PDB file of C-alpha atoms in Angstrom:
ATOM      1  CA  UNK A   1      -7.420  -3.042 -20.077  1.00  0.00           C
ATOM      2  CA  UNK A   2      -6.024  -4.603 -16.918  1.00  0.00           C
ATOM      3  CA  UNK A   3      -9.693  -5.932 -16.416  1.00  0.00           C
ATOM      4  CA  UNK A   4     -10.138  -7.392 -19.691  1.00  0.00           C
ATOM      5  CA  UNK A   5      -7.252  -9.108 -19.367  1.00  0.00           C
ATOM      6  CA  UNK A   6      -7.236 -10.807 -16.498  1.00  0.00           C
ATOM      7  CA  UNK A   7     -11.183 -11.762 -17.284  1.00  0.00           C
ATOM      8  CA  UNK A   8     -10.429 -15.331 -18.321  1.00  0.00           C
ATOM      9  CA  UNK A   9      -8.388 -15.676 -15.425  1.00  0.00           C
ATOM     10  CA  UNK A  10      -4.702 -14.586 -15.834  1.00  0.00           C
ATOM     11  CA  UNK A  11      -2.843 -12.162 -17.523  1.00  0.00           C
ATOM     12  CA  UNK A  12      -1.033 -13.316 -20.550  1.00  0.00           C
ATOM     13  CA  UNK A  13       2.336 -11.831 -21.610  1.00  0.00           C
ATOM     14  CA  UNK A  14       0.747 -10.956 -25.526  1.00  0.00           C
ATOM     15  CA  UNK A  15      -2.067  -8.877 -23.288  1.00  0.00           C
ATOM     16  CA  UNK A  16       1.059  -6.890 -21.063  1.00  0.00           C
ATOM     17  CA  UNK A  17       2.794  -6.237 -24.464  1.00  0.00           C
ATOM     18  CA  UNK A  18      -0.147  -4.928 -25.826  1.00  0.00           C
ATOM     19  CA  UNK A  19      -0.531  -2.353 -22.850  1.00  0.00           C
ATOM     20  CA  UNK A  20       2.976  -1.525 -23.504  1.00  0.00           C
ATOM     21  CA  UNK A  21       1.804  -1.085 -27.145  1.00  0.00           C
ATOM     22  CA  UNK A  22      -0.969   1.390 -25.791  1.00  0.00           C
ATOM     23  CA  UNK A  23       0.960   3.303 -23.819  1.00  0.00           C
ATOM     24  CA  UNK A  24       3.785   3.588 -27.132  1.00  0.00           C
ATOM     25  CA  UNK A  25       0.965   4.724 -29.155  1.00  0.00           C
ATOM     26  CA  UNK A  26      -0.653   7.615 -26.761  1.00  0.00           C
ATOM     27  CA  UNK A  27       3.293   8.412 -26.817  1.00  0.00           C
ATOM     28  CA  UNK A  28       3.021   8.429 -22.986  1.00  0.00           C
ATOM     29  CA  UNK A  29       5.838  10.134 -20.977  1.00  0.00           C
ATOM     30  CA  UNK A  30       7.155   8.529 -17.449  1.00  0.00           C
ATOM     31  CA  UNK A  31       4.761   9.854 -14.901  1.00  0.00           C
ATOM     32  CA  UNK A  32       1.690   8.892 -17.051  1.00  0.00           C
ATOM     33  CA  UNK A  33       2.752   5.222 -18.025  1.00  0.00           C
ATOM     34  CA  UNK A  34       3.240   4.881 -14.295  1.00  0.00           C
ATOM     35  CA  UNK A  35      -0.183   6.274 -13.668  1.00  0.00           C
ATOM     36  CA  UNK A  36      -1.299   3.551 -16.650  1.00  0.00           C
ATOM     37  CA  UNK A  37       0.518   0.609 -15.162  1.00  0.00           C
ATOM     38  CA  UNK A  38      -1.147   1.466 -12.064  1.00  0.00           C
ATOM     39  CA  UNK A  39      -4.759   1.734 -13.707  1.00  0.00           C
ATOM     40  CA  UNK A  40      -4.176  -1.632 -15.250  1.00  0.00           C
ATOM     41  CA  UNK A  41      -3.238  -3.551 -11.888  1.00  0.00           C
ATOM     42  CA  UNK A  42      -6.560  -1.699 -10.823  1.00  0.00           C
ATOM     43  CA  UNK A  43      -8.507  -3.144 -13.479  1.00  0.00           C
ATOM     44  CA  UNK A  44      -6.767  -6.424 -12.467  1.00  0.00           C
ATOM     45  CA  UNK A  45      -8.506  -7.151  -8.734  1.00  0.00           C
ATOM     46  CA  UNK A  46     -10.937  -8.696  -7.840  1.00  0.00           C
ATOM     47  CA  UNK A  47     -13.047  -5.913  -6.733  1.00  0.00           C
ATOM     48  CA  UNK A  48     -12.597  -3.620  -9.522  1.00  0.00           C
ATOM     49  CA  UNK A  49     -15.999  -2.177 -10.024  1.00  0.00           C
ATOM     50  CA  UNK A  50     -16.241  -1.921 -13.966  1.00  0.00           C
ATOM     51  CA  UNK A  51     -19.919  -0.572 -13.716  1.00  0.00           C
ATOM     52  CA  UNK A  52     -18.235   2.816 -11.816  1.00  0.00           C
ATOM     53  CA  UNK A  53     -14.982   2.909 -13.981  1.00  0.00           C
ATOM     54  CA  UNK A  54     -17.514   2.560 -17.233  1.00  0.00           C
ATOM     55  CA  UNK A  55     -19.884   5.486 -16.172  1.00  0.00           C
ATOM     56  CA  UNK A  56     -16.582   7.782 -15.120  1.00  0.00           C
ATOM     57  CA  UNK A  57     -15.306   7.195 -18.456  1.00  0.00           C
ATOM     58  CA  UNK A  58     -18.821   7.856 -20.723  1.00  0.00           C
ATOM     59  CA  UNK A  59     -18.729  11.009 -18.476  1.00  0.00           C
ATOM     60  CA  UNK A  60     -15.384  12.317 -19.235  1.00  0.00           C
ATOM     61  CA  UNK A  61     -16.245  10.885 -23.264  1.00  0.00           C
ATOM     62  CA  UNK A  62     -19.498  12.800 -23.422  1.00  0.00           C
ATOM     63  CA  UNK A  63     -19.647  14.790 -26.801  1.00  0.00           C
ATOM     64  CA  UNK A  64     -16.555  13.494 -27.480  1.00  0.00           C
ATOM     65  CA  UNK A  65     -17.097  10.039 -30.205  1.00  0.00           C
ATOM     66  CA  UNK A  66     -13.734  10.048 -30.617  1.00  0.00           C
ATOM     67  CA  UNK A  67     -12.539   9.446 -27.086  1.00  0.00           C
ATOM     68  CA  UNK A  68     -15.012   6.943 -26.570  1.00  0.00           C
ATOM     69  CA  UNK A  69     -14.077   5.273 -29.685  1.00  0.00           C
ATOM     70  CA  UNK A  70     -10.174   5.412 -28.918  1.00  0.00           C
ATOM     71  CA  UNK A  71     -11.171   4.065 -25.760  1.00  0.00           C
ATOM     72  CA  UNK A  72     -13.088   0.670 -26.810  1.00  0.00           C
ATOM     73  CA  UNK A  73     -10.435   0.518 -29.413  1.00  0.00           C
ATOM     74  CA  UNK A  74      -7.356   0.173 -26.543  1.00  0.00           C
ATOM     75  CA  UNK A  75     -10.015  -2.191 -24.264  1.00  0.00           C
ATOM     76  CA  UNK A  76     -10.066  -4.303 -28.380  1.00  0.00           C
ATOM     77  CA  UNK A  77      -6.430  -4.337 -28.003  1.00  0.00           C
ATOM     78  CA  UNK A  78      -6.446  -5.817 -24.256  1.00  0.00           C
ATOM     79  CA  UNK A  79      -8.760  -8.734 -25.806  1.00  0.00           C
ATOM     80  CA  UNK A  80      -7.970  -9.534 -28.891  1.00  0.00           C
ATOM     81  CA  UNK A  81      -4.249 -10.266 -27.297  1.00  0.00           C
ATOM     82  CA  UNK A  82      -5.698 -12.521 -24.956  1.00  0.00           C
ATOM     83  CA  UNK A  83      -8.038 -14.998 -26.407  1.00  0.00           C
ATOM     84  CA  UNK A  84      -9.943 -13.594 -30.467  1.00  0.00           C
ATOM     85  CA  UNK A  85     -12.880 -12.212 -28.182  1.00  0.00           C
ATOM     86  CA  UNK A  86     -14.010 -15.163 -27.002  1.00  0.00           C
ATOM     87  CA  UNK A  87     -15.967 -15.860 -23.383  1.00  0.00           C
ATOM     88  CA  UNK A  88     -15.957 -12.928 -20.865  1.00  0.00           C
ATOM     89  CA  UNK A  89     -13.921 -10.882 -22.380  1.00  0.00           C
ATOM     90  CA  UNK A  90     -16.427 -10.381 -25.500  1.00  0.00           C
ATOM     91  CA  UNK A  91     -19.088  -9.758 -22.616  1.00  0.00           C
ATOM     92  CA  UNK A  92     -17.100  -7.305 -20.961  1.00  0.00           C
ATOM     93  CA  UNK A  93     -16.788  -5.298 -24.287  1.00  0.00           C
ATOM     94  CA  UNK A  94     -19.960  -5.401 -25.077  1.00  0.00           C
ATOM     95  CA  UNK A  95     -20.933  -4.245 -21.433  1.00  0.00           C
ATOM     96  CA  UNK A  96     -18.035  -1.543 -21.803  1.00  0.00           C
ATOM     97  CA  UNK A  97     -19.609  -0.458 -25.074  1.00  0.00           C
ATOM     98  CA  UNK A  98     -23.326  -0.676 -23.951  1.00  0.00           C
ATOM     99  CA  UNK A  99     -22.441   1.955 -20.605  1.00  0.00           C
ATOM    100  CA  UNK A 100     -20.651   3.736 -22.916  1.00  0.00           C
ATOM    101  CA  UNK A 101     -23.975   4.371 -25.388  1.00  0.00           C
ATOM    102  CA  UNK A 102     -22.254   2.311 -28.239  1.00  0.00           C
ATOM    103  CA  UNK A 103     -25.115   1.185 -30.214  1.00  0.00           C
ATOM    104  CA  UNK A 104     -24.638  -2.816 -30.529  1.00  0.00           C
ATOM    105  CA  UNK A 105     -24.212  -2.943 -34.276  1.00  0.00           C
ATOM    106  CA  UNK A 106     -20.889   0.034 -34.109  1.00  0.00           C
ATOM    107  CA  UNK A 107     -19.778  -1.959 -31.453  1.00  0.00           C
ATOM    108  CA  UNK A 108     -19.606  -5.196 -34.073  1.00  0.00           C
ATOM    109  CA  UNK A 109     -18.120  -2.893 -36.649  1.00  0.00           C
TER     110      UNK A 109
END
């Protein structure tokens, strides 16, 4: 998420509220919202390698549709806070969605 949003350049307060939102929803406890506000300022830098973090995460989703599903669905989120899904941010979801074998036309959907 932390990627997407800082993809059109900074990191808007409706994109950290809907991380917050996120982590409500998975009903997080302490330790692992800490461990997701740290994955998020990962996503954030410059050297993030999105490629790596994508192929980890198709891994750990193999067999698994809904996980990969739940998945784009909180990267949506990250967007769709920042700027409709417009510019990089649509390319990095459809990149996201491509590594993770998302067939273009479910990824649309």
């Amino acid at each position: 998420m932390g990627c997407v949003a800082k993809s059109d350049g900074r990191v808007s307060e409706d994109e950290i509220s809907a991380a917050r939102q996120a982590m409500d929803m998975l009903r997080l406890d302490e330790p692992q919202r800490q461990s997701a506000i740290a994955a998020y300022t990962r996503g954030k830098a410059s050297e993030f390698d999105l490629d790596a973090t994508v192929r980890r995460v198709a891994g750990l989703c193999r067999g698994r549709p809904d996980l990969r599903g739940m998945f784009l669905q909180l990267q949506l989120l990250a967007a769709l806070a920042g700027n409709d899904l417009r510019g990089r941010p649509r390319e990095l979801l459809q990149k996201t969605a491509a590594g993770l074998g998302v067939p273009g036309l479910e990824f649309m959907r």
